[in-house]
Amino acid sequence: MRSKRRSGQSIETGFGGSSADSCIGGIDRSRSSVEPFARRVGRSRGACRINIQTPDGPARVSECHSERFLQPRRVRAQARGDMKKPLRVMKFGGTSVGDASCISKVVEIIRTASRESDVVVVVSAMSGVTNKLVEIATESEKGDLKSVARILEELRRQHDAVASALIHSATERKCIDRKMQEIFQQVDSLCRGTHLVRELTLRTRDSISSLGECLTAPLVAAALADCGVASEAINASEVVVTSSCHGAAEPLMDLTRERCNARVLPLLRQGIVPVVTGFIGATVDGVVTTLGRNGSDYSATILGAALDVDEVIIWSDVDGVMTVDPRLVTGVRRIPEISYREAAELAYFGANVLHPKTLRPVIQSGIPIWIRNTFAPERPGTKITPTVSPNGGGVKALTAIADAALITVGGPGMLGVPDVLGRTFKTTAAVQANVLLSSHSSSQNDICLVVLSAVAERTVEALRREFAQDLAHEKVEHVTLDPNVAIVALVGENMSGVSGIVARTFGALDRDNLNIIAIAQGSSECSISFVVARKDMKATLAATHQEFRLGATHSLTPPAVIA
Ligand code: ADP
Ligand code: ASP
Ligand code: MG
């Protein structure tokens, strides 16, 4: 049973540090020890009663009986030893918290889930907010303070509208307004500083771009309280300890585990739902970092692994992992179950339903991940499990990266150039260009590299510099760039066990006059990826989706070759 809490607890807005400083400057321990945290004592409404001591009597024990209890995993973190209920992390992405009506749905999902399990909530910034924050950071560096002011005003209005719609108590509203005001002042100061020095460091960029989540977490916590669910907003910079690699920080799991045990578990024991900012972490010195765009999924599994939860649920705007991005092909189908490897491969090749690093933290513990639809919570979603189901095998899903570029280093003279491959990859590494796919002929006449469009120009320039001497002596004929390609990937475990996949793909594309520029099969045998002209990407996905009957009811790939 949850521990009893006294009524009349001070209701504070915002994060543990109680000041926006804690959002950007990291951990303000001195303050957090003096002031109460952003704790929301829920007012009981409707059927949901929560465990809060009332002024006139003992604590009410929850009257909500769980319909379905999860089976808690056997191996539990010792720190959680006395907690009886299953523990879940539930992450809500930008579209799920996109406006007041979306947040109401989120609140309902959390309220229902918190009847049967302990819940740690992770939230993204409202849809589009991080983009706007990145934009104001860039505009500040350029010196366009007018644009900065305009965008800030838009953001302020957007968040005010949510507060007005969801928070009914005048005291709560005052608190949340004060908190938002602090955050906006913080953005303003950071932008002014950037403008003054006309330089946007990665550190400042992280501080600015992290503030979207700093706005959502207290709003969601307050909205929960408004519906009778005790909750508290936590800035992840208090609990997720990371490397100092700004924009792509990596968690330091031991420290993160310690912090989570100290900060999050006590709240759960008191029946309070922690609402943690996704996307954000902080170095051991408390400097704010971000995990990379779309990184709240990663935050969810980092927290899930640190707290050794029973499951992580990623709530989004789709029914689960689909056979292909529903925005690109019609007639897609939900995949009921998929393995970690398959999901990771899909994410790597551009399926933004998951951040590519999402599976990393849970690989060791085997915690199941679910993808579910915030807007249709009754639907079952997709379960991502450590191993593939026994009847698995063959193509399960497709994905594509649209913003890719193909670089070719080649020419007959290459044969005489020493260590072409080594020099090529050293060069791409030096300019931090991630090579998504590569292929080369055995005589090394041509090396094809596919990189993201954003890094294509600088990669080509670096390769031309590297091979300048060889180009001058015409040993290397060219370093060329095709900026208009896409990568399409077929994903599924044990594809090697099913013959004819490549042949069927070629056949299907040939029928539609679609051309493959380059092809690569990973040694993982979990994906086959190929390069097509960007204009052909959708048609390629549609043709392969149909060829492998992924949209049909009986979608298992027949194991015969149909060439
Ligand atoms: P969130 O705001 O919840 O983080 P994202 O926009 O990051 O949501 O990811 C969800 C989107 O991912 C979907 O709307 C969908 O268009 C896209 N997506 C890409 N590939 C897939 C896939 N295989 N299955 C489901 N959704 C996919
Ligand atoms: N708000 C961040 C982004 O837009 C992180 C996330 O949404 O997952 O990239
Ligand atoms: Mg996302």
XYZ file of C-alpha atoms and ligand atoms in Angstrom:
600
model
C 0.000 0.000 0.000
C 1.161 3.483 -0.692
C 2.440 5.500 2.189
C 0.255 8.113 3.764
C 0.754 11.771 3.041
C -0.359 14.776 4.959
C -2.887 17.064 3.390
C -2.255 20.733 2.826
C 1.208 20.023 1.528
C 2.712 23.031 -0.115
C 1.917 23.012 -3.786
C 4.877 24.287 -5.737
C 5.216 24.770 -9.414
C 8.106 23.622 -11.505
C 11.021 21.427 -10.792
C 12.937 20.291 -7.784
C 15.351 23.188 -8.026
C 12.314 25.451 -7.852
C 13.902 27.854 -10.262
C 14.473 27.881 -13.954
C 18.169 27.747 -13.063
C 17.744 24.110 -12.422
C 16.598 23.679 -16.007
C 19.677 25.148 -17.488
C 22.279 25.289 -14.858
C 21.776 21.772 -13.609
C 21.316 20.700 -10.064
C 20.642 23.232 -7.386
C 20.892 21.079 -4.305
C 20.910 23.922 -1.815
C 17.586 25.199 -3.013
C 15.938 21.877 -3.368
C 16.688 21.128 0.251
C 15.013 24.293 1.488
C 11.944 24.545 -0.704
C 9.414 21.831 -1.288
C 9.494 20.262 -4.706
C 6.937 20.712 -7.431
C 4.564 18.365 -5.771
C 0.983 18.237 -6.938
C -1.520 16.916 -4.501
C -4.369 15.610 -6.555
C -7.930 16.528 -5.826
C -9.951 13.392 -5.985
C -12.508 13.412 -8.796
C -14.890 10.872 -10.180
C -14.105 7.230 -9.693
C -10.417 7.659 -9.110
C -9.506 8.031 -5.452
C -5.946 8.413 -4.568
C -4.144 7.880 -1.369
C -4.119 11.282 0.224
C -4.793 11.952 3.871
C -7.771 14.270 4.157
C -8.097 16.951 6.849
C -11.034 15.143 8.330
C -9.902 11.580 8.344
C -7.363 8.957 7.539
C -5.909 8.447 4.152
C -8.256 7.056 1.555
C -7.083 3.881 0.093
C -7.435 3.697 -3.635
C -10.903 2.585 -4.647
C -9.805 1.803 -8.144
C -9.326 -1.888 -8.529
C -6.979 -2.938 -11.192
C -8.509 -4.856 -14.039
C -5.273 -6.408 -15.163
C -2.107 -6.637 -13.163
C 1.181 -6.985 -14.895
C 3.346 -9.814 -13.773
C 6.305 -8.059 -12.166
C 9.613 -9.317 -13.518
C 11.340 -11.654 -11.114
C 14.647 -9.893 -10.980
C 14.100 -6.589 -9.322
C 16.450 -3.821 -8.352
C 17.050 -4.173 -4.632
C 16.094 -0.581 -4.139
C 12.571 -1.412 -5.240
C 12.313 -4.413 -2.967
C 9.356 -3.239 -0.878
C 7.293 -1.979 -3.785
C 4.509 -4.376 -4.560
C 2.976 -2.973 -7.702
C 4.464 -3.382 -11.142
C 6.403 -0.343 -12.281
C 6.089 1.200 -15.723
C 7.722 4.067 -17.522
C 5.237 5.767 -19.846
C 6.649 8.211 -22.371
C 4.483 10.657 -24.278
C 5.908 12.198 -27.442
C 5.433 15.667 -28.887
C 2.211 14.844 -30.720
C 0.756 13.256 -27.579
C 1.258 16.499 -25.660
C 0.599 18.706 -28.705
C -2.224 20.756 -27.175
C -4.642 20.847 -24.264
C -6.995 18.220 -25.648
C -4.075 15.838 -26.298
C -2.780 16.395 -22.770
C -6.239 15.564 -21.407
C -5.984 12.181 -23.132
C -2.511 11.698 -21.660
C -3.833 12.508 -18.186
C -6.601 9.938 -18.587
C -4.126 7.260 -19.675
C -1.869 7.969 -16.702
C -4.794 8.076 -14.305
C -6.018 4.682 -15.475
C -2.559 3.127 -15.451
C -1.738 4.454 -12.001
C -4.587 2.390 -10.557
C -2.828 -0.841 -11.294
C 0.838 0.057 -11.381
C 3.339 2.609 -10.258
C 4.034 4.956 -13.133
C 6.975 7.165 -14.038
C 5.961 9.564 -16.802
C 8.408 10.962 -19.360
C 7.283 13.834 -21.564
C 8.572 15.498 -24.705
C 8.179 19.124 -25.595
C 4.902 19.991 -27.325
C 5.056 19.163 -31.012
C 7.159 21.697 -32.942
C 8.443 23.491 -29.835
C 11.998 22.129 -29.953
C 12.261 23.177 -33.602
C 11.227 26.684 -32.623
C 13.730 26.775 -29.770
C 16.514 25.676 -32.111
C 15.377 28.371 -34.520
C 15.546 31.140 -31.919
C 18.996 29.929 -30.878
C 20.168 30.190 -34.500
C 18.465 33.549 -35.027
C 20.126 34.903 -31.889
C 23.525 33.987 -33.251
C 22.660 35.691 -36.532
C 21.525 38.764 -34.607
C 17.829 38.706 -35.513
C 16.334 39.505 -32.120
C 13.009 40.519 -33.710
C 12.429 36.979 -34.935
C 13.482 35.691 -31.531
C 10.914 37.888 -29.778
C 8.183 36.881 -32.222
C 8.793 33.152 -31.785
C 9.043 33.478 -28.011
C 5.684 35.223 -27.988
C 4.156 32.386 -30.023
C 5.569 29.842 -27.597
C 4.313 31.777 -24.613
C 0.796 31.927 -26.040
C 0.832 28.238 -26.924
C 1.756 27.199 -23.374
C -0.577 29.745 -21.762
C -3.476 28.290 -23.749
C -2.741 24.832 -22.357
C -2.511 26.126 -18.804
C -5.805 27.993 -19.179
C -7.601 24.958 -20.523
C -6.290 22.401 -18.055
C -5.537 24.078 -14.753
C -8.577 25.233 -12.874
C -7.261 26.002 -9.418
C -6.218 29.655 -9.075
C -3.269 28.769 -6.826
C -2.034 26.126 -9.227
C -2.437 28.499 -12.138
C -0.416 31.174 -10.377
C 2.361 28.683 -9.676
C 2.514 27.399 -13.208
C 2.462 30.937 -14.617
C 5.386 31.868 -12.397
C 7.287 28.800 -13.481
C 6.683 29.431 -17.181
C 7.679 33.040 -16.726
C 10.999 31.938 -15.199
C 11.669 29.597 -18.098
C 10.874 32.224 -20.704
C 13.135 34.706 -18.925
C 15.827 32.075 -19.027
C 15.428 31.579 -22.796
C 15.497 35.313 -23.246
C 18.760 35.692 -21.284
C 20.401 32.842 -23.174
C 19.366 34.368 -26.500
C 20.639 37.791 -25.505
C 23.958 36.280 -24.425
C 24.238 34.440 -27.719
C 23.399 37.609 -29.598
C 26.052 39.587 -27.721
C 28.894 37.194 -28.468
C 27.435 36.155 -31.833
C 28.341 32.597 -31.112
C 26.070 29.670 -30.416
C 28.025 27.029 -28.551
C 26.744 23.461 -28.434
C 26.332 23.908 -24.698
C 24.101 26.958 -25.075
C 22.180 25.284 -27.874
C 21.433 22.393 -25.518
C 20.370 24.789 -22.770
C 17.937 26.536 -25.091
C 16.586 23.480 -26.902
C 15.975 21.608 -23.639
C 13.482 24.179 -22.406
C 10.485 22.799 -24.309
C 10.468 19.753 -22.062
C 10.981 22.012 -19.025
C 7.688 23.678 -19.940
C 5.708 20.500 -20.598
C 6.625 18.531 -17.492
C 5.161 21.010 -14.952
C 2.113 21.514 -17.181
C 1.412 17.783 -17.333
C 2.079 17.419 -13.596
C -0.362 20.247 -12.876
C -2.951 18.784 -15.247
C -2.670 15.445 -13.440
C -3.124 17.146 -10.089
C -6.154 18.913 -11.471
C -7.667 15.504 -12.143
C -6.840 14.112 -8.750
C -3.531 12.386 -9.418
C -0.707 13.412 -7.087
C 2.299 14.210 -9.230
C 5.598 16.012 -9.270
C 7.623 17.410 -12.166
C 11.269 16.412 -12.243
C 13.888 17.944 -14.482
C 15.885 15.027 -15.879
C 19.065 17.027 -15.294
C 18.575 15.939 -11.680
C 18.514 12.244 -12.472
C 19.979 11.415 -15.891
C 23.749 11.809 -15.640
C 25.450 11.951 -19.019
C 28.704 12.457 -20.858
C 29.447 16.006 -21.916
C 28.836 15.333 -25.600
C 26.345 18.117 -26.222
C 23.569 17.247 -28.631
C 24.281 13.505 -28.417
C 25.032 12.867 -24.755
C 25.344 9.311 -23.487
C 24.008 8.229 -20.095
C 26.326 7.203 -17.277
C 24.125 4.428 -16.004
C 25.584 3.782 -12.547
C 25.240 7.403 -11.507
C 21.838 7.645 -13.170
C 20.650 4.591 -11.238
C 21.827 6.110 -7.939
C 20.088 9.397 -8.674
C 16.870 7.694 -9.768
C 16.787 5.585 -6.627
C 17.291 8.657 -4.477
C 14.919 10.994 -6.291
C 12.243 8.966 -8.045
C 11.624 5.934 -5.816
C 10.685 7.937 -2.710
C 7.970 9.688 -4.731
C 6.594 6.395 -5.971
C 6.514 5.075 -2.420
C 4.362 8.067 -1.484
C 1.964 7.434 -4.348
C 3.173 10.405 -6.349
C 3.551 10.162 -10.110
C 6.901 11.642 -11.186
C 6.713 13.510 -14.493
C 10.223 13.641 -15.898
C 11.441 15.740 -18.817
C 12.535 13.623 -21.766
C 15.474 14.538 -24.019
C 17.511 16.127 -21.207
C 20.370 15.076 -18.982
C 23.237 16.771 -17.194
C 26.918 16.087 -16.739
C 28.226 15.163 -13.267
C 28.934 18.875 -12.847
C 25.301 19.709 -13.556
C 25.738 21.170 -17.038
C 22.614 20.503 -19.095
C 22.964 18.186 -22.081
C 20.550 16.734 -24.615
C 20.420 13.185 -25.921
C 19.783 14.113 -29.571
C 16.660 15.034 -31.501
C 13.763 12.692 -30.860
C 15.696 11.598 -27.758
C 12.789 11.303 -25.321
C 12.337 7.667 -26.346
C 15.924 7.133 -25.233
C 15.185 8.959 -21.955
C 12.328 6.538 -21.330
C 14.485 3.436 -21.627
C 17.355 5.022 -19.693
C 14.948 5.634 -16.808
C 13.377 2.220 -17.331
C 16.743 0.486 -17.053
C 17.862 2.650 -14.122
C 14.697 1.828 -12.171
C 14.536 -1.759 -13.427
C 10.915 -1.310 -14.427
C 8.581 -4.032 -15.618
C 7.871 -2.368 -18.923
C 8.338 0.828 -20.882
C 5.412 2.144 -22.903
C 6.094 4.678 -25.626
C 2.836 6.448 -26.420
C 2.730 8.064 -29.825
C 0.316 8.904 -32.633
C 0.387 5.493 -34.344
C -1.100 2.110 -33.440
C 2.335 0.598 -32.946
C 5.262 -0.306 -35.144
C 3.671 -0.563 -38.573
C 4.906 -2.505 -41.590
C 6.067 0.837 -43.005
C 5.628 4.503 -42.106
C 1.884 5.102 -42.672
C 2.682 8.542 -44.030
C 4.470 6.925 -46.963
C 2.379 3.914 -47.967
C -1.321 3.149 -47.694
C -2.670 -0.140 -46.380
C -0.013 -0.629 -43.715
C -0.470 -3.115 -40.892
C 0.424 -3.085 -37.214
C 3.116 -5.570 -36.219
C 1.967 -7.181 -32.952
C 5.442 -8.237 -31.839
C 8.919 -7.389 -32.993
C 12.392 -8.127 -31.637
C 14.848 -5.609 -30.191
C 17.123 -6.166 -33.188
C 14.392 -5.623 -35.725
C 13.183 -2.494 -33.963
C 16.733 -1.165 -33.682
C 17.346 -1.808 -37.362
C 14.116 -0.025 -38.306
C 15.037 2.926 -36.125
C 18.559 3.062 -37.570
C 17.154 3.213 -41.091
C 14.864 6.118 -40.359
C 11.642 4.827 -38.768
C 11.213 7.733 -36.400
C 8.640 5.912 -34.301
C 11.737 5.076 -32.188
C 14.970 6.934 -31.537
C 17.830 4.717 -32.833
C 19.374 4.357 -29.367
C 16.135 3.434 -27.595
C 16.890 -0.261 -27.248
C 20.429 0.105 -25.915
C 19.690 0.610 -22.202
C 17.324 -2.361 -21.969
C 19.284 -4.988 -23.896
C 20.862 -6.408 -20.764
C 17.731 -6.538 -18.669
C 15.325 -7.559 -21.434
C 12.633 -5.099 -20.348
C 9.758 -5.201 -22.857
C 8.938 -1.991 -24.704
C 5.501 -1.208 -26.042
C 4.525 1.276 -28.718
C 0.932 2.391 -28.245
C -1.432 5.014 -29.550
C -2.338 7.896 -27.236
C -5.354 8.609 -29.382
C -6.596 4.996 -29.369
C -5.409 3.605 -26.029
C -7.779 0.636 -26.273
C -5.688 -0.792 -29.140
C -3.011 -3.286 -28.186
C 0.069 -1.707 -29.774
C 3.342 -3.416 -30.588
C 5.448 -5.322 -28.087
C 9.193 -5.121 -28.598
C 10.845 -8.133 -27.009
C 14.433 -9.343 -26.614
C 13.977 -12.264 -28.969
C 12.118 -12.878 -32.153
C 8.937 -14.959 -32.090
C 9.547 -18.581 -33.185
C 7.526 -18.257 -36.382
C 9.459 -15.102 -37.284
C 11.621 -14.952 -40.361
C 11.523 -13.028 -43.581
C 10.681 -9.438 -44.284
C 8.678 -7.936 -41.466
C 8.815 -4.214 -42.147
C 10.212 -1.573 -44.461
C 11.709 1.773 -43.758
C 13.437 4.591 -45.589
C 15.760 7.513 -45.113
C 14.707 10.239 -47.515
C 17.404 12.810 -46.858
C 20.406 10.832 -48.032
C 23.233 11.583 -50.449
C 25.428 9.227 -52.423
C 29.141 9.917 -52.661
C 31.264 7.976 -55.105
C 35.028 7.833 -54.912
C 36.193 6.042 -57.983
C 37.840 5.523 -61.284
C 40.019 2.877 -62.899
C 43.199 4.453 -61.551
C 42.149 3.681 -58.009
C 43.736 0.297 -58.152
C 47.135 1.887 -57.666
C 46.135 4.172 -54.787
C 47.313 2.802 -51.444
C 44.740 2.139 -48.737
C 41.822 3.826 -50.464
C 39.238 2.303 -48.163
C 41.134 3.159 -44.990
C 41.702 6.752 -46.091
C 38.067 7.156 -47.170
C 36.633 6.052 -43.847
C 39.231 7.983 -41.850
C 38.122 11.080 -43.720
C 34.405 10.511 -43.110
C 35.148 9.928 -39.430
C 37.181 13.137 -39.236
C 34.229 15.198 -40.467
C 31.851 13.227 -38.227
C 29.834 11.918 -41.134
C 28.083 8.709 -40.231
C 28.249 6.339 -43.203
C 24.790 4.781 -43.425
C 25.644 2.335 -46.156
C 28.727 1.580 -48.226
C 29.624 -0.702 -51.061
C 32.677 -1.162 -53.240
C 33.747 -3.413 -56.028
C 36.417 -5.966 -55.259
C 38.921 -4.176 -57.475
C 38.091 -1.025 -55.492
C 37.233 0.793 -58.670
C 34.333 2.528 -57.052
C 33.515 3.144 -53.443
C 29.934 4.252 -52.801
C 29.067 5.876 -49.501
C 25.681 7.056 -48.383
C 25.527 9.792 -45.761
C 22.812 12.122 -44.531
C 22.257 15.113 -46.825
C 23.169 17.495 -43.999
C 26.782 16.310 -43.960
C 27.175 15.523 -47.685
C 28.887 18.724 -48.823
C 31.479 18.727 -46.082
C 32.206 15.032 -46.619
C 32.798 15.520 -50.353
C 35.064 18.500 -49.684
C 37.082 16.508 -47.163
C 37.415 13.543 -49.525
C 38.550 15.817 -52.357
C 41.191 17.266 -50.025
C 42.288 13.795 -48.924
C 42.627 12.548 -52.492
C 43.831 15.852 -53.972
C 47.243 14.444 -54.961
C 45.699 11.332 -56.442
C 43.110 13.381 -58.298
C 45.863 15.594 -59.672
C 47.663 12.538 -60.987
C 44.328 11.195 -62.239
C 44.635 8.041 -60.250
C 41.245 8.783 -58.738
C 38.943 9.934 -61.475
C 36.331 11.507 -59.359
C 34.768 12.204 -56.031
C 31.155 12.881 -56.981
C 27.963 13.635 -55.140
C 24.382 12.671 -55.933
C 22.350 14.674 -53.415
C 18.992 13.195 -54.388
C 18.908 9.617 -53.191
C 17.090 7.663 -50.501
C 17.885 4.483 -48.636
C 15.184 1.838 -48.462
C 15.630 -1.039 -46.021
C 13.867 -4.371 -45.637
C 13.969 -5.487 -42.025
C 13.344 -8.856 -40.414
C 15.274 -11.417 -38.409
C 16.493 -14.597 -40.095
C 16.102 -13.219 -43.572
C 18.915 -15.460 -44.662
C 16.644 -18.413 -43.898
C 14.173 -17.270 -46.519
C 15.414 -17.581 -50.045
C 14.843 -15.164 -52.853
C 14.286 -11.940 -50.947
C 16.735 -9.968 -53.058
C 15.451 -11.582 -56.248
C 11.855 -10.748 -55.365
C 12.821 -7.183 -54.548
C 14.611 -6.752 -57.865
C 11.660 -8.334 -59.678
C 9.104 -6.091 -58.000
C 11.068 -2.948 -58.733
C 11.774 -3.996 -62.290
C 8.050 -4.427 -62.951
C 7.536 -0.814 -61.926
C 10.604 0.466 -63.773
C 12.351 1.389 -60.547
C 16.109 1.265 -60.475
C 18.398 0.200 -57.621
C 21.590 2.275 -57.496
C 23.446 0.289 -54.827
C 22.648 -2.523 -52.423
C 24.039 -3.772 -49.085
C 23.118 -6.697 -46.889
C 24.216 -6.315 -43.292
C 26.098 -9.193 -41.727
C 23.382 -9.120 -39.048
C 21.060 -10.668 -41.663
C 18.430 -8.489 -40.121
C 18.302 -5.942 -42.915
C 18.854 -5.523 -46.611
C 19.220 -1.940 -47.671
C 19.496 -0.329 -51.038
C 19.817 3.087 -52.591
C 17.238 4.502 -54.992
C 16.612 7.904 -56.505
C 14.716 9.999 -53.967
C 11.862 10.534 -56.416
C 11.407 6.746 -56.503
C 11.397 6.201 -52.735
C 7.638 6.050 -52.142
C 7.033 3.896 -55.206
C 9.827 1.547 -54.102
C 8.287 1.189 -50.655
C 4.851 0.572 -52.137
C 6.152 -2.034 -54.583
C 8.128 -3.964 -51.954
C 5.315 -3.669 -49.401
C 3.027 -5.291 -51.914
C 5.564 -7.865 -53.081
C 6.094 -9.179 -49.558
C 2.377 -8.920 -48.771
C 3.113 -6.967 -45.647
C -0.262 -5.279 -45.611
C -2.301 -8.453 -46.054
C -3.859 -10.388 -43.174
C -1.584 -13.372 -43.678
C 1.603 -11.518 -44.095
C 4.297 -14.100 -43.454
C 6.672 -14.094 -46.361
C 6.305 -17.327 -48.283
C 9.685 -19.044 -48.158
C 9.747 -19.827 -51.871
C 11.649 -17.929 -54.531
C 9.349 -16.131 -56.876
C 11.817 -14.614 -59.268
P 6.330 11.239 -31.090
O 5.917 12.666 -31.191
O 5.340 10.399 -30.387
O 7.735 11.053 -30.578
P 7.305 10.717 -33.767
O 6.791 11.657 -34.809
O 8.695 10.906 -33.310
O 6.262 10.691 -32.583
O 7.159 9.214 -34.275
C 5.911 8.733 -34.696
C 5.844 8.743 -36.210
O 6.784 7.794 -36.710
C 4.535 8.277 -36.791
O 3.608 9.319 -36.885
C 4.925 7.705 -38.123
O 4.621 8.574 -39.193
C 6.429 7.539 -38.043
N 6.875 6.196 -38.404
C 7.931 5.913 -39.213
N 8.063 4.609 -39.396
C 7.074 4.006 -38.692
C 6.686 2.649 -38.491
N 7.347 1.619 -39.066
N 5.654 2.410 -37.688
C 4.967 3.403 -37.100
N 5.276 4.704 -37.275
C 6.317 5.018 -38.052
N 11.669 17.494 -28.021
C 12.794 16.759 -28.562
C 12.790 16.840 -30.079
O 11.870 17.403 -30.648
C 12.875 15.353 -28.081
C 11.699 14.467 -28.438
O 10.641 14.968 -28.818
O 11.829 13.245 -28.322
O 13.710 16.390 -30.687
Mg 9.666 10.711 -31.381
